[in-house]
Amino acid sequence: MQNPAWIDGVVVELSSAKVSLEDRAYLFGDGIYEVVRFYDRYLFFLAAHLDRLENSARAIRLLLPYRKEEITTVANELINKSGFENGYLYLQVTRGSAMRDHLFPESTAPSMIMYVREMPPLAPLEQVKPFHLVALPDERWLNCHIKTVNLLPNLLARQRAFESGAAEAVLYRPGGIVTEGTRSNIFAVIEGVVRTHPATNLILPGISRQIVLDILVEQGLLFNEVAFTLEELQKATELWVTSTNMEVNPARSVDSLILPEPLPGPVCLKLMKEFRIRVAANRNRMEK
Ligand code: PDD
C-alpha cells in the first residue's frame, strides 16, 4: 500500500480515503491533530505527542475515541504497511460528523484518522540551510497551546512570510513580545543566555522545544524560559526554530537583522548534533 490511511478502524489507500462532508473538522475546524516523525521506522517521541493530543482533547472537551496503546499499535502497523523507512504520521481527532450546528452534537462519537507519508530523514549537518525569517503580528487566539486544526492565522502568516522570501515568521504579540513561529517554536541567544517563550496559552508546547530544553539542561547551557521582545531580538547572536518537520534549524536573518557568523552559531550547532544523537538513540526506545 502506497500511503496507508486509517479511518476509525478501517485501512484504505490515502488517495481513496473519504470522510463525511459534515465532519465537524471540515465545517468548523472542530478537531485536534498531531504530526509525529518516524526515523528508520521508529516513531520519535510518540508518547509525548499522545500526551499532548490528550491535553488538546481535554481542552476542547473531547474524549479520545481510542486508548493510547491502541493508537500506538495502529500507528506502527501503518508504518509497516507503508514500507517507508522515514516519514511522518498524521493523526487527527474530530468531534465527528453531525448535522451542522454550533452546539456539540449529543449522540455523535468522535472520529479519528491517521495516515503516513514518506519524508527524508535529517539532512547531514553541513546541508542544513540557515533561514531568513520575517517578524509578523501574531493574530491567533488565546489558546495556542491547543493543537487544533484551526490554522488559518498560521497559514496566512506563513504565506505572507513565504511571499517575502522567508521560510518562517517570527510572530509577536502587542509590545513586540515574540511568541513562536507559524509552525515552530523560536529560540534566541541574547546576551549569552538562550531565551524562549514560556509554555503558556500563547504558544504550542512543542515536543522538539522540550527536547531542546532537555539538551540545554543536560549540557549545562544557560537558558531562561522568559519571552523576549523584538527590541531584545536586535541583540541576538543566534536564533533557531524547532519543530517536528524542521527539527532544529538556524536562522541567518530576521527582517534587516543579520545574525553573526558562524552559522549555525555554537549553541545551535551543539543542539543540532545532540538532536541527531537522540534520533539515533530512538531506535533503542520502547515505542515499538
Ligand atoms: N507544527 N508551534 C506551532 C504553532 C506548530 O504548529 C508546531 C508544529 C510547533 C512545534 O511543535 P513540535 O515540535 O511538537 O512539532 C510549534 C506541526 C509540525 C505542523 O503543524 O505541521
GROMACS .gro file of C-alpha atoms and ligand atoms in nm:
model
  309
    1MET     CA    1   0.000   0.000   0.000
    2GLN     CA    2   0.141   0.339  -0.103
    3ASN     CA    3   0.023   0.578   0.167
    4PRO     CA    4  -0.192   0.377   0.406
    5ALA     CA    5  -0.464   0.568   0.587
    6TRP     CA    6  -0.680   0.459   0.877
    7ILE     CA    7  -1.029   0.595   0.937
    8ASP     CA    8  -1.193   0.478   1.259
    9GLY     CA    9  -1.058   0.128   1.228
   10VAL     CA   10  -1.062   0.084   0.850
   11VAL     CA   11  -0.739   0.088   0.648
   12VAL     CA   12  -0.754   0.234   0.297
   13GLU     CA   13  -0.517   0.394   0.048
   14LEU     CA   14  -0.485   0.767   0.130
   15SER     CA   15  -0.594   0.881  -0.218
   16SER     CA   16  -0.924   0.692  -0.190
   17ALA     CA   17  -0.994   0.769   0.177
   18LYS     CA   18  -1.321   0.955   0.236
   19VAL     CA   19  -1.470   1.142   0.528
   20SER     CA   20  -1.815   1.296   0.564
   21LEU     CA   21  -1.891   1.647   0.434
   22GLU     CA   22  -2.050   1.705   0.771
   23ASP     CA   23  -1.741   1.616   0.967
   24ARG     CA   24  -1.710   1.896   1.221
   25ALA     CA   25  -1.340   1.947   1.149
   26TYR     CA   26  -1.433   2.018   0.787
   27LEU     CA   27  -1.725   2.251   0.875
   28PHE     CA   28  -1.593   2.421   1.188
   29GLY     CA   29  -1.230   2.325   1.238
   30ASP     CA   30  -1.364   2.133   1.538
   31GLY     CA   31  -1.073   1.896   1.578
   32ILE     CA   32  -0.719   1.844   1.700
   33TYR     CA   33  -0.412   1.686   1.547
   34GLU     CA   34  -0.053   1.569   1.582
   35VAL     CA   35   0.236   1.523   1.342
   36VAL     CA   36   0.490   1.261   1.452
   37ARG     CA   37   0.812   1.180   1.268
   38PHE     CA   38   0.944   0.829   1.226
   39TYR     CA   39   1.308   0.758   1.155
   40ASP     CA   40   1.417   0.410   1.042
   41ARG     CA   41   1.054   0.306   1.103
   42TYR     CA   42   1.065   0.411   1.469
   43LEU     CA   43   0.822   0.678   1.585
   44PHE     CA   44   1.005   0.967   1.751
   45PHE     CA   45   0.865   1.072   2.091
   46LEU     CA   46   0.522   0.927   2.012
   47ALA     CA   47   0.431   0.907   2.382
   48ALA     CA   48   0.489   1.282   2.424
   49HIS     CA   49   0.277   1.354   2.116
   50LEU     CA   50  -0.004   1.135   2.251
   51ASP     CA   51   0.011   1.311   2.589
   52ARG     CA   52  -0.026   1.643   2.409
   53LEU     CA   53  -0.313   1.503   2.199
   54GLU     CA   54  -0.485   1.403   2.521
   55ASN     CA   55  -0.434   1.755   2.661
   56SER     CA   56  -0.573   1.910   2.342
   57ALA     CA   57  -0.874   1.676   2.359
   58ARG     CA   58  -0.942   1.772   2.719
   59ALA     CA   59  -0.911   2.141   2.637
   60ILE     CA   60  -1.180   2.119   2.366
   61ARG     CA   61  -1.395   1.884   2.577
   62LEU     CA   62  -1.349   1.582   2.356
   63LEU     CA   63  -1.288   1.225   2.462
   64LEU     CA   64  -1.021   1.043   2.263
   65PRO     CA   65  -1.206   0.754   2.093
   66TYR     CA   66  -0.909   0.516   2.126
   67ARG     CA   67  -0.662   0.438   2.401
   68LYS     CA   68  -0.301   0.546   2.356
   69GLU     CA   69  -0.190   0.182   2.334
   70GLU     CA   70  -0.438   0.121   2.051
   71ILE     CA   71  -0.322   0.432   1.867
   72THR     CA   72   0.041   0.323   1.908
   73THR     CA   73  -0.035  -0.022   1.765
   74VAL     CA   74  -0.222   0.120   1.465
   75ALA     CA   75   0.048   0.379   1.402
   76ASN     CA   76   0.318   0.112   1.388
   77GLU     CA   77   0.102  -0.107   1.165
   78LEU     CA   78   0.057   0.181   0.920
   79ILE     CA   79   0.432   0.237   0.905
   80ASN     CA   80   0.492  -0.134   0.845
   81LYS     CA   81   0.226  -0.142   0.573
   82SER     CA   82   0.374   0.162   0.401
   83GLY     CA   83   0.723   0.018   0.382
   84PHE     CA   84   0.860   0.371   0.436
   85GLU     CA   85   1.181   0.396   0.635
   86ASN     CA   86   1.142   0.765   0.715
   87GLY     CA   87   0.836   0.981   0.719
   88TYR     CA   88   0.563   1.124   0.934
   89LEU     CA   89   0.240   1.008   1.086
   90TYR     CA   90  -0.054   1.249   1.073
   91LEU     CA   91  -0.320   1.193   1.332
   92GLN     CA   92  -0.647   1.386   1.369
   93VAL     CA   93  -0.944   1.358   1.604
   94THR     CA   94  -1.265   1.545   1.533
   95ARG     CA   95  -1.596   1.582   1.713
   96GLY     CA   96  -1.744   1.356   1.447
   97SER     CA   97  -2.000   1.402   1.174
   98ALA     CA   98  -2.340   1.553   1.255
   99MET     CA   99  -2.595   1.794   1.112
  100ARG     CA  100  -2.440   2.139   1.115
  101ASP     CA  101  -2.499   2.307   1.449
  102HIS     CA  102  -2.266   2.520   1.656
  103LEU     CA  103  -2.363   2.323   1.966
  104PHE     CA  104  -2.176   1.999   2.030
  105PRO     CA  105  -2.373   1.704   1.888
  106GLU     CA  106  -2.517   1.491   2.166
  107SER     CA  107  -2.509   1.142   2.022
  108THR     CA  108  -2.216   1.157   1.782
  109ALA     CA  109  -1.896   0.970   1.851
  110PRO     CA  110  -1.564   1.146   1.786
  111SER     CA  111  -1.383   1.034   1.473
  112MET     CA  112  -1.015   0.961   1.430
  113ILE     CA  113  -0.795   0.936   1.123
  114MET     CA  114  -0.428   0.855   1.079
  115TYR     CA  115  -0.205   0.828   0.776
  116VAL     CA  116   0.162   0.811   0.693
  117ARG     CA  117   0.366   0.996   0.433
  118GLU     CA  118   0.727   0.949   0.333
  119MET     CA  119   0.975   1.222   0.425
  120PRO     CA  120   1.354   1.224   0.407
  121PRO     CA  121   1.543   1.179   0.735
  122LEU     CA  122   1.754   1.451   0.895
  123ALA     CA  123   1.985   1.622   0.649
  124PRO     CA  124   2.357   1.600   0.727
  125LEU     CA  125   2.463   1.899   0.938
  126GLU     CA  126   2.653   2.068   0.656
  127GLN     CA  127   2.346   2.059   0.432
  128VAL     CA  128   2.115   2.244   0.674
  129LYS     CA  129   2.043   2.588   0.530
  130PRO     CA  130   2.008   2.880   0.772
  131PHE     CA  131   1.671   3.054   0.714
  132HIS     CA  132   1.563   3.409   0.657
  133LEU     CA  133   1.266   3.500   0.882
  134VAL     CA  134   1.024   3.793   0.896
  135ALA     CA  135   0.852   3.937   1.202
  136LEU     CA  136   0.472   3.940   1.172
  137PRO     CA  137   0.194   4.012   1.420
  138ASP     CA  138   0.055   3.709   1.599
  139GLU     CA  139  -0.315   3.730   1.512
  140ARG     CA  140  -0.415   3.400   1.670
  141TRP     CA  141  -0.650   3.336   1.961
  142LEU     CA  142  -0.556   3.292   2.326
  143ASN     CA  143  -0.549   2.912   2.330
  144CYS     CA  144  -0.244   2.845   2.116
  145HIS     CA  145  -0.141   2.560   2.349
  146ILE     CA  146  -0.419   2.352   2.191
  147LYS     CA  147  -0.306   2.178   1.874
  148THR     CA  148  -0.625   2.246   1.683
  149VAL     CA  149  -0.679   2.217   1.309
  150ASN     CA  150  -0.796   2.582   1.315
  151LEU     CA  151  -0.476   2.702   1.150
  152LEU     CA  152  -0.593   2.989   0.929
  153PRO     CA  153  -0.398   3.267   1.106
  154ASN     CA  154  -0.089   3.043   1.092
  155LEU     CA  155  -0.143   2.980   0.721
  156LEU     CA  156  -0.193   3.348   0.642
  157ALA     CA  157   0.126   3.441   0.825
  158ARG     CA  158   0.322   3.155   0.668
  159GLN     CA  159   0.205   3.260   0.321
  160ARG     CA  160   0.299   3.624   0.388
  161ALA     CA  161   0.640   3.512   0.511
  162PHE     CA  162   0.691   3.293   0.205
  163GLU     CA  163   0.591   3.574  -0.032
  164SER     CA  164   0.853   3.797   0.127
  165GLY     CA  165   1.122   3.536   0.079
  166ALA     CA  166   1.122   3.397   0.434
  167ALA     CA  167   1.098   3.037   0.547
  168GLU     CA  168   0.912   3.117   0.867
  169ALA     CA  169   0.764   3.411   1.057
  170VAL     CA  170   0.865   3.536   1.399
  171LEU     CA  171   0.521   3.602   1.546
  172TYR     CA  172   0.485   3.879   1.803
  173ARG     CA  173   0.208   3.997   2.031
  174PRO     CA  174   0.145   4.361   2.138
  175GLY     CA  175   0.455   4.507   2.299
  176GLY     CA  176   0.668   4.319   2.046
  177ILE     CA  177   0.666   4.000   2.258
  178VAL     CA  178   0.788   3.712   2.043
  179THR     CA  179   0.569   3.405   2.085
  180GLU     CA  180   0.667   3.143   1.826
  181GLY     CA  181   0.666   3.069   1.453
  182THR     CA  182   0.367   2.976   1.236
  183ARG     CA  183   0.459   2.609   1.271
  184SER     CA  184   0.758   2.607   1.502
  185ASN     CA  185   0.892   2.733   1.833
  186ILE     CA  186   1.160   3.001   1.840
  187PHE     CA  187   1.475   3.032   2.047
  188ALA     CA  188   1.733   3.312   2.058
  189VAL     CA  189   2.064   3.363   2.233
  190ILE     CA  190   2.054   3.709   2.387
  191GLU     CA  191   2.347   3.835   2.595
  192GLY     CA  192   2.478   3.480   2.623
  193VAL     CA  193   2.152   3.325   2.750
  194VAL     CA  194   1.916   3.104   2.550
  195ARG     CA  195   1.565   3.251   2.563
  196THR     CA  196   1.230   3.114   2.450
  197HIS     CA  197   0.869   3.198   2.529
  198PRO     CA  198   0.740   3.004   2.832
  199ALA     CA  199   0.490   2.725   2.768
  200THR     CA  200   0.177   2.933   2.831
  201ASN     CA  201  -0.151   2.961   2.639
  202LEU     CA  202   0.029   3.181   2.384
  203ILE     CA  203   0.239   2.905   2.228
  204LEU     CA  204   0.219   2.540   2.138
  205PRO     CA  205   0.433   2.342   2.382
  206GLY     CA  206   0.643   2.186   2.108
  207ILE     CA  207   0.783   1.838   2.155
  208SER     CA  208   1.103   1.947   1.977
  209ARG     CA  209   1.112   2.256   2.203
  210GLN     CA  210   1.109   2.025   2.506
  211ILE     CA  211   1.381   1.804   2.358
  212VAL     CA  212   1.596   2.115   2.310
  213LEU     CA  213   1.528   2.234   2.667
  214ASP     CA  214   1.629   1.891   2.796
  215ILE     CA  215   1.952   1.907   2.594
  216LEU     CA  216   2.025   2.254   2.734
  217VAL     CA  217   1.985   2.121   3.090
  218GLU     CA  218   2.198   1.818   3.016
  219GLN     CA  219   2.472   2.028   2.859
  220GLY     CA  220   2.466   2.283   3.141
  221LEU     CA  221   2.390   2.567   2.899
  222LEU     CA  222   2.228   2.884   3.031
  223PHE     CA  223   1.865   2.928   2.935
  224ASN     CA  224   1.561   3.116   3.051
  225GLU     CA  225   1.201   3.046   2.957
  226VAL     CA  226   1.127   3.417   2.954
  227ALA     CA  227   0.978   3.577   2.646
  228PHE     CA  228   1.193   3.823   2.454
  229THR     CA  229   1.080   4.125   2.256
  230LEU     CA  230   1.159   4.233   1.901
  231GLU     CA  231   1.376   4.504   2.056
  232GLU     CA  232   1.578   4.247   2.253
  233LEU     CA  233   1.600   4.035   1.941
  234GLN     CA  234   1.824   4.305   1.789
  235LYS     CA  235   2.092   4.189   2.035
  236ALA     CA  236   2.056   3.822   1.942
  237THR     CA  237   2.371   3.637   1.846
  238GLU     CA  238   2.183   3.319   1.748
  239LEU     CA  239   1.828   3.229   1.657
  240TRP     CA  240   1.675   2.898   1.560
  241VAL     CA  241   1.339   2.730   1.517
  242THR     CA  242   1.234   2.387   1.640
  243SER     CA  243   0.958   2.162   1.509
  244THR     CA  244   0.880   1.806   1.414
  245ASN     CA  245   0.918   1.899   1.046
  246MET     CA  246   1.223   2.126   1.071
  247GLU     CA  247   1.388   1.971   1.379
  248VAL     CA  248   1.643   2.237   1.486
  249ASN     CA  249   1.705   2.487   1.208
  250PRO     CA  250   1.918   2.802   1.244
  251ALA     CA  251   1.818   3.145   1.112
  252ARG     CA  252   2.061   3.367   0.924
  253SER     CA  253   1.848   3.682   0.941
  254VAL     CA  254   1.524   3.829   1.072
  255ASP     CA  255   1.398   4.124   0.865
  256SER     CA  256   1.704   4.352   0.837
  257LEU     CA  257   1.889   4.191   1.129
  258ILE     CA  258   2.177   3.976   1.007
  259LEU     CA  259   2.292   3.719   1.260
  260PRO     CA  260   2.668   3.696   1.312
  261GLU     CA  261   2.882   3.420   1.161
  262PRO     CA  262   2.946   3.135   1.206
  263LEU     CA  263   2.610   2.988   1.106
  264PRO     CA  264   2.486   2.790   1.282
  265GLY     CA  265   2.625   2.950   1.597
  266PRO     CA  266   2.791   2.739   1.867
  267VAL     CA  267   2.479   2.671   2.080
  268CYS     CA  268   2.260   2.587   1.782
  269LEU     CA  269   2.527   2.359   1.636
  270LYS     CA  270   2.552   2.173   1.965
  271LEU     CA  271   2.173   2.130   1.972
  272MET     CA  272   2.163   2.008   1.613
  273LYS     CA  273   2.427   1.747   1.693
  274GLU     CA  274   2.255   1.637   2.013
  275PHE     CA  275   1.918   1.621   1.836
  276ARG     CA  276   2.071   1.381   1.585
  277ILE     CA  277   2.213   1.171   1.866
  278ARG     CA  278   1.860   1.143   2.009
  279VAL     CA  279   1.720   1.041   1.673
  280ALA     CA  280   1.985   0.768   1.651
  281ALA     CA  281   1.915   0.661   2.011
  282ASN     CA  282   1.543   0.646   1.932
  283ARG     CA  283   1.592   0.303   1.780
  284ASN     CA  284   1.653   0.172   2.129
  285ARG     CA  285   1.345   0.330   2.280
  286MET     CA  286   1.042   0.132   2.387
  287GLU     CA  287   0.797   0.286   2.142
  288LYS     CA  288   0.778  -0.001   1.902
  289PDD     N1  289   0.358   2.210   1.381
  289PDD     N2  290   0.423   2.583   1.716
  289PDD     C1  291   0.327   2.563   1.624
  289PDD     C2  292   0.226   2.668   1.602
  289PDD     C3  293   0.325   2.443   1.550
  289PDD     O1  294   0.227   2.423   1.460
  289PDD     C4  295   0.426   2.347   1.571
  289PDD     C5  296   0.430   2.217   1.497
  289PDD     C6  297   0.524   2.373   1.669
  289PDD     C7  298   0.634   2.275   1.700
  289PDD     O2  299   0.584   2.164   1.771
  289PDD     P1  300   0.654   2.021   1.761
  289PDD     O3  301   0.796   2.041   1.798
  289PDD     O4  302   0.581   1.940   1.859
  289PDD     O5  303   0.637   1.973   1.620
  289PDD     C8  304   0.520   2.492   1.739
  289PDD     C9  305   0.334   2.086   1.313
  289PDD    C10  306   0.455   2.003   1.293
  289PDD    C11  307   0.252   2.108   1.188
  289PDD     O6  308   0.151   2.175   1.201
  289PDD     O7  309   0.286   2.057   1.080
   0.00000   0.00000   0.00000
